[in-house]
Short mmCIF file of C-alpha atoms in Angstrom, two decimals:
data_model
loop_
_atom_site.label_atom_id
_atom_site.label_comp_id
_atom_site.label_asym_id
_atom_site.label_seq_id
_atom_site.Cartn_x
_atom_site.Cartn_y
_atom_site.Cartn_z
CA CYS A 1 35.98 -149.38 58.77
CA ASN A 2 38.22 -152.26 58.66
CA THR A 3 41.16 -150.95 61.13
CA ARG A 4 44.36 -151.92 58.09
CA ILE A 5 41.76 -150.25 55.31
CA CYS A 6 41.75 -146.81 57.17
CA SER A 7 45.46 -146.75 57.74
CA TRP A 8 46.30 -147.07 54.39
CA TYR A 9 43.32 -143.98 53.35
CA ASN A 10 44.62 -142.29 55.90
CA ARG A 11 48.34 -142.32 54.67
CA GLU A 12 47.44 -141.84 50.96
CA ILE A 13 44.61 -138.45 51.78
CA THR A 14 48.27 -137.63 53.73
CA MET A 15 51.17 -137.66 50.96
CA THR A 16 48.44 -136.33 48.38
CA THR A 17 47.86 -133.36 50.36
CA ALA A 18 51.52 -133.01 51.20
CA SER A 19 52.27 -133.58 47.37
CA ALA A 20 49.60 -130.41 46.68
CA GLU A 21 50.87 -128.14 49.15
CA LYS A 22 54.37 -128.79 47.42
CA ARG A 23 53.37 -128.07 43.55
CA PHE A 24 50.99 -124.99 44.47
CA THR A 25 53.35 -123.11 46.76
CA PRO A 26 55.49 -121.97 44.34
CA ILE A 27 52.21 -120.07 42.73
CA ILE A 28 50.73 -118.93 45.89
CA ILE A 29 53.78 -117.13 46.30
CA LEU A 30 54.67 -115.86 42.94
CA LEU A 31 50.65 -114.39 43.26
CA LEU A 32 51.57 -112.41 46.77
CA VAL A 33 54.16 -110.81 45.47
CA ALA A 34 52.49 -109.68 42.67
CA ALA A 35 49.29 -107.84 44.15
CA LEU A 36 52.08 -106.18 46.41
CA VAL A 37 53.91 -105.09 43.74
CA ALA A 38 50.20 -103.22 42.39
CA VAL A 39 49.71 -102.22 45.46
CA ILE A 40 53.06 -100.52 45.63
CA ALA A 41 52.91 -99.19 41.90
CA LEU A 42 49.39 -97.78 43.15
CA TRP A 43 50.67 -95.77 45.81
CA ALA A 44 52.79 -94.70 43.72
CA THR A 45 50.73 -93.41 41.31
CA ASP A 46 48.67 -91.62 43.65
CA LYS A 47 51.76 -90.00 45.38
CA ALA A 48 52.30 -88.64 41.96
CA GLY A 49 49.12 -87.44 41.08
CA LYS A 50 49.04 -85.41 44.71
CA GLN A 51 52.53 -83.65 44.15
CA ALA A 52 51.47 -82.80 40.50
CA VAL A 53 48.04 -80.80 42.04
CA SER A 54 50.01 -79.44 44.98
CA SER A 55 52.51 -77.92 42.82
CA HIS A 56 49.87 -76.88 40.31
CA HIS A 57 48.18 -75.09 43.15
CA SER A 58 51.22 -73.57 44.28
CA GLU A 59 51.82 -71.78 40.76
CA GLY A 60 48.75 -70.35 41.45
CA ALA A 61 46.88 -72.50 38.63
CA ALA A 62 43.45 -73.47 39.15
CA THR A 63 42.26 -77.32 38.41
CA SER A 64 38.56 -77.68 35.98
CA ASP A 65 36.59 -79.15 38.66
CA GLU A 66 37.47 -76.34 41.06
CA TYR A 67 34.55 -73.28 42.18
CA PHE A 68 35.05 -69.47 41.87
CA GLU A 69 32.95 -66.76 43.11
CA TRP A 70 33.91 -62.98 42.01
CA LYS A 71 32.76 -59.61 43.17
CA LEU A 72 32.23 -57.76 40.05
CA VAL A 73 31.23 -53.80 41.23
CA THR A 74 30.05 -50.60 38.52
CA THR A 75 29.45 -46.96 38.90
CA TRP A 76 25.80 -47.82 38.23
CA PRO A 77 22.90 -48.17 40.30
CA LYS A 78 21.89 -51.96 41.16
CA ASN A 79 19.78 -53.04 38.32
CA PHE A 80 20.33 -49.67 36.81
CA PRO A 81 18.27 -50.68 32.69
CA GLY A 82 20.79 -50.75 29.78
CA LEU A 83 24.05 -49.76 31.58
CA GLY A 84 23.79 -51.37 34.59
CA SER A 85 22.57 -54.64 32.09
CA ALA A 86 25.89 -55.78 31.25
CA ALA A 87 27.09 -56.92 34.14
CA GLU A 88 23.67 -58.57 35.01
CA ASN A 89 24.26 -60.43 31.99
CA LEU A 90 27.99 -61.09 32.05
CA ALA A 91 27.21 -62.91 35.55
CA ARG A 92 24.37 -65.20 34.05
CA MET A 93 26.38 -65.98 30.82
CA VAL A 94 29.24 -66.66 32.96
CA ASP A 95 26.86 -69.15 35.43
CA GLU A 96 25.61 -71.11 32.73
CA MET A 97 28.57 -71.34 30.75
CA SER A 98 30.42 -72.62 33.45
CA ASN A 99 28.09 -74.85 34.68
CA GLY A 100 28.06 -72.46 37.72
CA ARG A 101 31.88 -73.43 38.52
CA LEU A 102 32.13 -69.24 38.27
CA LYS A 103 30.12 -67.33 40.25
CA ILE A 104 29.93 -63.53 39.51
CA ARG A 105 28.14 -61.26 41.94
CA VAL A 106 27.15 -57.92 41.14
CA TYR A 107 27.23 -55.03 43.70
CA GLY A 108 25.72 -51.49 42.13
CA GLY A 109 27.90 -48.00 42.73
CA GLY A 110 28.18 -47.48 46.81
CA GLU A 111 27.20 -50.86 48.08
CA ILE A 112 30.58 -51.87 48.33
CA VAL A 113 32.76 -48.48 46.86
CA PRO A 114 31.85 -45.22 45.53
CA ALA A 115 30.62 -45.04 42.09
CA LEU A 116 34.27 -43.49 40.41
CA GLY A 117 36.07 -45.71 42.80
CA VAL A 118 35.42 -49.52 40.38
CA PHE A 119 38.82 -48.53 39.11
CA ASP A 120 41.16 -48.21 42.09
CA ALA A 121 38.96 -51.32 44.02
CA VAL A 122 39.49 -53.82 41.26
CA SER A 123 43.01 -52.84 40.40
CA GLN A 124 43.84 -53.10 44.54
CA GLY A 125 42.11 -55.81 44.50
CA VAL A 126 39.02 -54.80 46.92
CA ALA A 127 36.56 -56.12 44.01
CA ASP A 128 37.65 -59.38 41.05
CA ALA A 129 35.87 -57.35 38.46
CA GLY A 130 34.17 -54.15 37.07
CA HIS A 131 31.96 -52.29 34.69
CA GLY A 132 31.93 -48.68 33.97
CA ALA A 133 33.28 -46.13 31.38
CA ALA A 134 36.89 -46.05 30.68
CA TYR A 135 37.01 -41.87 30.37
CA TYR A 136 35.99 -41.57 33.94
CA TRP A 137 39.93 -42.38 34.43
CA LYS A 138 41.28 -39.51 32.09
CA GLY A 139 42.85 -38.48 34.83
CA LYS A 140 45.16 -41.23 35.46
CA VAL A 141 45.05 -42.71 32.23
CA PRO A 142 45.11 -39.97 29.88
CA SER A 143 44.31 -42.31 26.88
CA SER A 144 41.10 -43.64 28.40
CA VAL A 145 39.20 -41.55 26.07
CA PHE A 146 40.16 -43.31 23.12
CA PHE A 147 38.49 -46.21 24.46
CA THR A 148 35.38 -44.79 25.47
CA ALA A 149 34.49 -42.01 23.23
CA VAL A 150 36.23 -39.22 21.07
CA PRO A 151 34.00 -36.23 20.33
CA PHE A 152 33.47 -36.06 16.70
CA GLY A 153 35.13 -39.60 16.70
CA LEU A 154 34.28 -43.18 15.94
CA ASN A 155 30.78 -44.56 16.54
CA ALA A 156 29.92 -47.89 18.11
CA GLN A 157 30.26 -49.87 15.10
CA GLU A 158 33.56 -48.33 14.14
CA THR A 159 35.16 -48.43 17.50
CA PHE A 160 34.39 -52.29 18.16
CA GLY A 161 36.03 -53.01 14.66
CA TRP A 162 38.92 -50.68 15.82
CA LEU A 163 39.17 -52.54 19.17
CA HIS A 164 39.04 -56.09 17.80
CA TYR A 165 40.95 -55.76 14.68
CA GLY A 166 42.26 -52.96 14.57
CA GLY A 167 44.70 -52.89 17.26
CA GLY A 168 42.69 -50.64 19.48
CA LEU A 169 42.44 -53.66 22.25
CA GLU A 170 45.72 -54.68 22.51
CA LEU A 171 46.58 -50.75 23.29
CA TRP A 172 44.25 -50.85 25.99
CA GLU A 173 45.64 -53.56 28.06
CA GLU A 174 49.13 -51.91 27.57
CA ALA A 175 47.64 -48.80 29.41
CA TYR A 176 45.57 -50.40 31.37
CA ALA A 177 48.71 -53.23 32.46
CA PRO A 178 50.49 -51.13 34.84
CA TYR A 179 47.27 -50.75 37.22
CA ASN A 180 46.71 -54.61 37.27
CA LEU A 181 43.92 -54.94 34.80
CA ILE A 182 42.72 -56.54 31.93
CA PRO A 183 40.53 -54.15 30.30
CA MET A 184 37.47 -55.63 28.02
CA GLY A 185 34.12 -54.13 25.96
CA GLY A 186 31.32 -53.55 28.07
CA GLY A 187 28.76 -52.43 25.75
CA SER A 188 27.85 -49.41 24.33
CA THR A 189 25.20 -47.30 23.82
CA GLY A 190 25.46 -46.18 20.19
CA VAL A 191 25.29 -42.32 19.66
CA GLN A 192 23.81 -40.61 22.18
CA MET A 193 22.05 -37.50 22.65
CA GLY A 194 23.49 -34.17 22.92
CA GLY A 195 21.82 -33.44 26.37
CA TRP A 196 19.00 -31.24 28.40
CA PHE A 197 19.15 -27.68 28.95
CA ASN A 198 16.95 -24.95 30.23
CA LYS A 199 17.18 -22.43 27.94
CA GLU A 200 17.82 -22.62 24.25
CA ILE A 201 21.47 -22.81 22.28
CA ASN A 202 21.60 -20.76 19.15
CA SER A 203 25.08 -19.55 19.64
CA ILE A 204 28.45 -20.54 20.53
CA GLU A 205 27.97 -17.76 22.75
CA ASP A 206 25.12 -19.52 25.09
CA LEU A 207 27.49 -21.74 26.21
CA GLN A 208 29.43 -19.05 28.36
CA GLY A 209 29.57 -19.55 31.72
CA LEU A 210 26.94 -22.49 31.58
CA LYS A 211 28.08 -25.41 34.09
CA MET A 212 27.03 -29.04 32.43
CA ARG A 213 27.56 -32.02 33.46
CA ILE A 214 29.83 -33.74 30.71
CA PRO A 215 32.36 -35.94 31.32
CA GLY A 216 35.89 -37.16 29.46
CA LEU A 217 37.33 -35.26 26.69
CA ALA A 218 33.91 -33.71 25.69
CA GLY A 219 34.19 -31.77 29.18
CA GLU A 220 37.31 -30.50 28.18
CA VAL A 221 36.01 -29.38 24.69
CA PHE A 222 32.92 -27.93 26.51
CA THR A 223 35.16 -25.38 29.14
CA GLU A 224 37.60 -24.54 25.33
CA ALA A 225 34.26 -23.15 24.30
CA GLY A 226 33.62 -20.77 27.46
CA GLY A 227 31.12 -23.57 29.82
CA THR A 228 32.26 -25.58 32.50
CA SER A 229 32.64 -28.92 32.90
CA VAL A 230 31.46 -30.61 35.65
CA THR A 231 31.50 -35.04 36.32
CA LEU A 232 28.68 -36.34 38.50
CA PRO A 233 27.96 -39.56 38.75
CA GLY A 234 24.42 -40.75 37.43
CA SER A 235 22.79 -41.03 41.34
CA GLU A 236 23.28 -37.42 41.66
CA LEU A 237 22.12 -35.98 38.51
CA TYR A 238 18.79 -34.96 38.58
CA THR A 239 18.70 -33.56 42.03
CA SER A 240 22.10 -31.53 40.88
CA LEU A 241 20.06 -30.30 37.47
CA GLN A 242 16.65 -29.78 39.81
CA THR A 243 18.61 -27.78 42.41
CA GLY A 244 20.77 -25.67 39.78
CA VAL A 245 24.17 -27.20 41.10
CA ILE A 246 24.22 -27.42 37.24
CA ASP A 247 22.58 -25.45 34.26
CA ALA A 248 22.53 -28.57 31.98
CA LEU A 249 23.81 -32.56 31.48
CA GLU A 250 24.49 -35.48 29.06
CA TRP A 251 23.41 -38.50 30.01
CA VAL A 252 22.68 -41.27 27.56
CA GLY A 253 19.84 -41.22 25.44
CA PRO A 254 16.21 -41.82 25.33
CA TYR A 255 15.95 -44.81 27.16
CA ASN A 256 17.94 -43.67 30.58
CA ASP A 257 17.07 -40.27 30.13
CA ARG A 258 13.46 -41.21 30.58
CA ILE A 259 13.77 -43.50 33.61
CA PHE A 260 15.28 -40.48 34.96
CA GLY A 261 12.88 -38.18 34.49
CA PHE A 262 14.99 -35.70 33.16
CA HIS A 263 11.91 -34.34 31.24
CA GLN A 264 10.93 -32.90 34.44
CA VAL A 265 13.50 -30.69 35.62
CA ALA A 266 14.93 -29.82 31.75
CA GLN A 267 12.80 -28.03 29.10
CA TYR A 268 14.97 -28.89 26.01
CA TYR A 269 16.24 -31.65 24.40
CA TYR A 270 19.37 -31.45 22.07
CA TYR A 271 21.26 -33.65 19.72
CA PRO A 272 23.08 -34.55 17.87
CA GLY A 273 25.61 -36.49 20.24
CA TRP A 274 28.71 -34.78 19.07
CA HIS A 275 30.48 -35.48 22.57
CA GLU A 276 30.14 -39.05 22.19
CA PRO A 277 29.31 -40.43 19.07
CA GLY A 278 29.55 -43.98 20.15
CA SER A 279 30.51 -44.29 23.97
CA VAL A 280 31.73 -47.78 24.38
CA LEU A 281 31.99 -48.77 27.85
CA GLU A 282 34.28 -51.34 29.84
CA PHE A 283 34.47 -54.49 32.22
CA ILE A 284 38.02 -54.55 34.11
CA VAL A 285 39.70 -57.43 35.65
CA ASN A 286 41.91 -57.74 38.24
CA LYS A 287 44.92 -59.73 36.73
CA GLU A 288 45.43 -61.71 39.74
CA SER A 289 41.83 -62.82 39.79
CA MET A 290 41.79 -64.51 36.31
CA ALA A 291 45.14 -65.70 36.11
CA ALA A 292 44.16 -67.82 39.42
CA LEU A 293 40.80 -69.05 37.33
CA PRO A 294 41.57 -72.56 34.59
CA GLU A 295 42.20 -71.50 31.00
CA ASP A 296 38.63 -72.42 30.07
CA LEU A 297 37.03 -70.47 32.65
CA GLN A 298 39.54 -67.74 31.44
CA ALA A 299 37.85 -67.73 27.47
CA ILE A 300 34.50 -67.93 29.22
CA VAL A 301 34.70 -64.58 30.67
CA ARG A 302 35.82 -63.31 27.65
CA TYR A 303 33.10 -64.79 25.48
CA ALA A 304 30.42 -63.73 27.32
CA ALA A 305 31.97 -60.43 28.28
CA ARG A 306 31.95 -59.96 23.99
CA ALA A 307 28.19 -60.96 23.86
CA SER A 308 27.07 -59.38 26.53
CA SER A 309 28.70 -56.13 24.93
CA GLN A 310 26.59 -56.49 21.83
CA ASP A 311 23.97 -57.02 23.79
CA MET A 312 23.41 -53.63 24.95
CA LEU A 313 24.01 -52.22 21.84
CA ASP A 314 20.99 -53.98 20.60
CA GLU A 315 19.23 -53.38 23.44
CA TYR A 316 19.32 -49.51 23.29
CA THR A 317 18.91 -50.01 19.65
CA GLY A 318 15.36 -50.98 20.74
CA ARG A 319 14.46 -49.13 23.25
CA ASN A 320 15.88 -45.92 22.45
CA ASN A 321 13.05 -45.36 19.43
CA GLU A 322 9.27 -45.70 21.66
CA SER A 323 11.00 -44.24 24.86
CA LEU A 324 11.75 -40.62 22.22
CA ARG A 325 8.48 -40.87 20.76
CA GLU A 326 7.10 -41.40 24.33
CA LEU A 327 8.88 -38.03 26.03
CA ILE A 328 8.17 -35.78 22.97
CA GLU A 329 4.39 -36.84 22.52
CA GLU A 330 3.57 -37.47 26.11
CA HIS A 331 5.56 -35.49 28.28
CA GLY A 332 6.26 -32.43 25.74
CA VAL A 333 9.82 -32.32 25.53
CA GLU A 334 11.17 -29.65 22.64
CA LEU A 335 13.65 -31.41 20.57
CA ARG A 336 16.32 -29.63 19.25
CA ARG A 337 19.14 -29.38 17.06
CA PHE A 338 22.72 -27.71 17.73
CA PRO A 339 23.08 -25.19 15.52
CA ASP A 340 25.98 -26.05 12.90
CA ASP A 341 28.36 -22.54 14.11
CA VAL A 342 27.97 -24.44 17.35
CA LEU A 343 29.32 -28.05 16.66
CA LYS A 344 31.89 -26.16 14.08
CA ALA A 345 32.76 -24.38 16.96
CA LEU A 346 33.38 -27.78 19.35
CA TRP A 347 34.92 -29.16 16.51
CA GLN A 348 37.76 -26.63 16.71
CA GLY A 349 37.61 -27.21 20.56
CA THR A 350 38.21 -31.05 20.40
CA ARG A 351 41.30 -30.47 18.03
CA VAL A 352 42.85 -28.20 20.51
CA ALA A 353 42.01 -30.31 23.70
CA LEU A 354 43.33 -33.45 21.84
CA ASP A 355 46.69 -31.67 20.76
CA LYS A 356 46.81 -31.07 24.21
CA LEU A 357 46.57 -34.64 25.70
CA VAL A 358 48.51 -35.75 22.70
CA ALA A 359 51.54 -33.41 23.81
CA SER A 360 51.19 -34.48 27.62
CA ASP A 361 51.59 -37.89 27.46
CA PRO A 362 53.01 -40.55 25.67
CA MET A 363 50.84 -43.50 25.79
CA ALA A 364 47.87 -41.36 24.43
CA ALA A 365 49.80 -40.27 21.65
CA LYS A 366 50.21 -43.71 20.59
CA VAL A 367 46.65 -44.62 20.99
CA TYR A 368 46.21 -41.60 19.27
CA ALA A 369 48.26 -42.42 16.24
CA SER A 370 46.36 -45.64 16.21
CA TYR A 371 43.00 -44.52 16.45
CA SER A 372 43.13 -41.47 13.87
CA GLU A 373 45.00 -44.15 11.16
CA PHE A 374 42.08 -46.49 11.45
CA TYR A 375 39.68 -43.25 11.78
CA LYS A 376 40.47 -41.90 8.19
CA GLY A 377 39.98 -45.52 6.19
CA VAL A 378 36.48 -46.18 8.24
CA ARG A 379 35.62 -42.81 7.09
CA ASN A 380 36.09 -43.55 3.59
CA TYR A 381 34.16 -46.91 3.83
CA HIS A 382 31.84 -45.50 5.17
CA HIS A 383 31.19 -42.15 3.42
CA ILE A 384 30.14 -44.94 0.47
CA SER A 385 28.44 -47.83 2.48
CA GLU A 386 26.45 -46.77 5.85
CA GLN A 387 26.64 -43.02 5.50
CA ALA A 388 25.19 -43.21 1.72
CA TYR A 389 22.79 -45.83 2.46
CA ILE A 390 20.87 -43.66 5.26
CA ASN A 391 21.00 -40.98 2.74
CA LEU A 392 19.84 -42.70 0.64
CA ARG A 393 17.00 -43.87 2.53
CA ASP A 394 16.15 -40.59 3.33
CA VAL A 395 15.59 -39.34 0.10
CA VAL A 396 13.94 -41.96 -1.83
CA LEU A 397 11.50 -42.46 1.41
CA GLU A 398 11.35 -39.10 2.47
CA GLU A 399 8.60 -39.29 5.43
CA GLU A 400 6.75 -42.06 3.72
CA ASP A 401 6.64 -45.87 6.33
CA PHE A 402 8.56 -48.47 5.52
#
């Protein structure tokens, strides 16, 4: 290009660029400052969030995205039908409802701790949870018998009513609090059978000197009646009866008793189950293990316990019928009813045992006061409801099928 024109052009370009730089420099500086402020704000927010999470963890609280694993020990053999189902169902329900955030591994009696070591294992944190029967721990917690079964006492429906709507559960929690445990209902067998005997029981004299596996308060009543009560885990019952270590035993009812094969080593099967009219089992949870869970998982554990508890009662109601028929028709078991005078004598023994229990332990006295008050009310109501209907059904149908 022409030298003069090119010189002019270059001078104009340089002047325009310089002018543009002067005009946009403040804007660029402002943008850089804004970006720096944003970065600092994000850093501060992230730091504060991490400090908050750290603070929660230091206080033992958990977040909703954490995963947990529990050990649950039981007094029953692993996967034992009926009694062992509640723990397995609890583990499955918790896993499903928590979307896998809480896994519970179930151990049978003897796998980690002895069958009758469940209470101590959970109390001491060896395991996170346990499943068994409260009356097994009568030696540690005398009031525990009320939370399983009292001879001639509440049935399963009535006991759950007392626990959940009559103040019973709160008293149970109070009784277990010194042992670092949280108790919950863990199923029910319904009314149990009176037990297996190798001789007929025609009078109270036939109980004299008889060695019978019968735990809880009923064991004291049996001793008061002249017998000798023995507490043994389920795994030892068949052999003990077969070898004469004991003369009689009570376990549960037709469903479980048939599986254990007691009909092979005893001839007479007695009813009614005066000693356990509605045996309620228990879940126990270590307090620290529960507190380490976020609130939603704690709620899931409680709701799953309640659901699996009801499921066990449903299963026993469904399976006892066919098992009783099989024991009688296929195995020749002789069904017998305890004579009324024997039952009345056992009731008198129950009064003596209850008086001794209440006098010996303030907590037992406190629980008994609540239990007894609920008993009076529900007995009056069931006279005109449950009992009246069952009596009516027998009168109307007699031997006729529905």
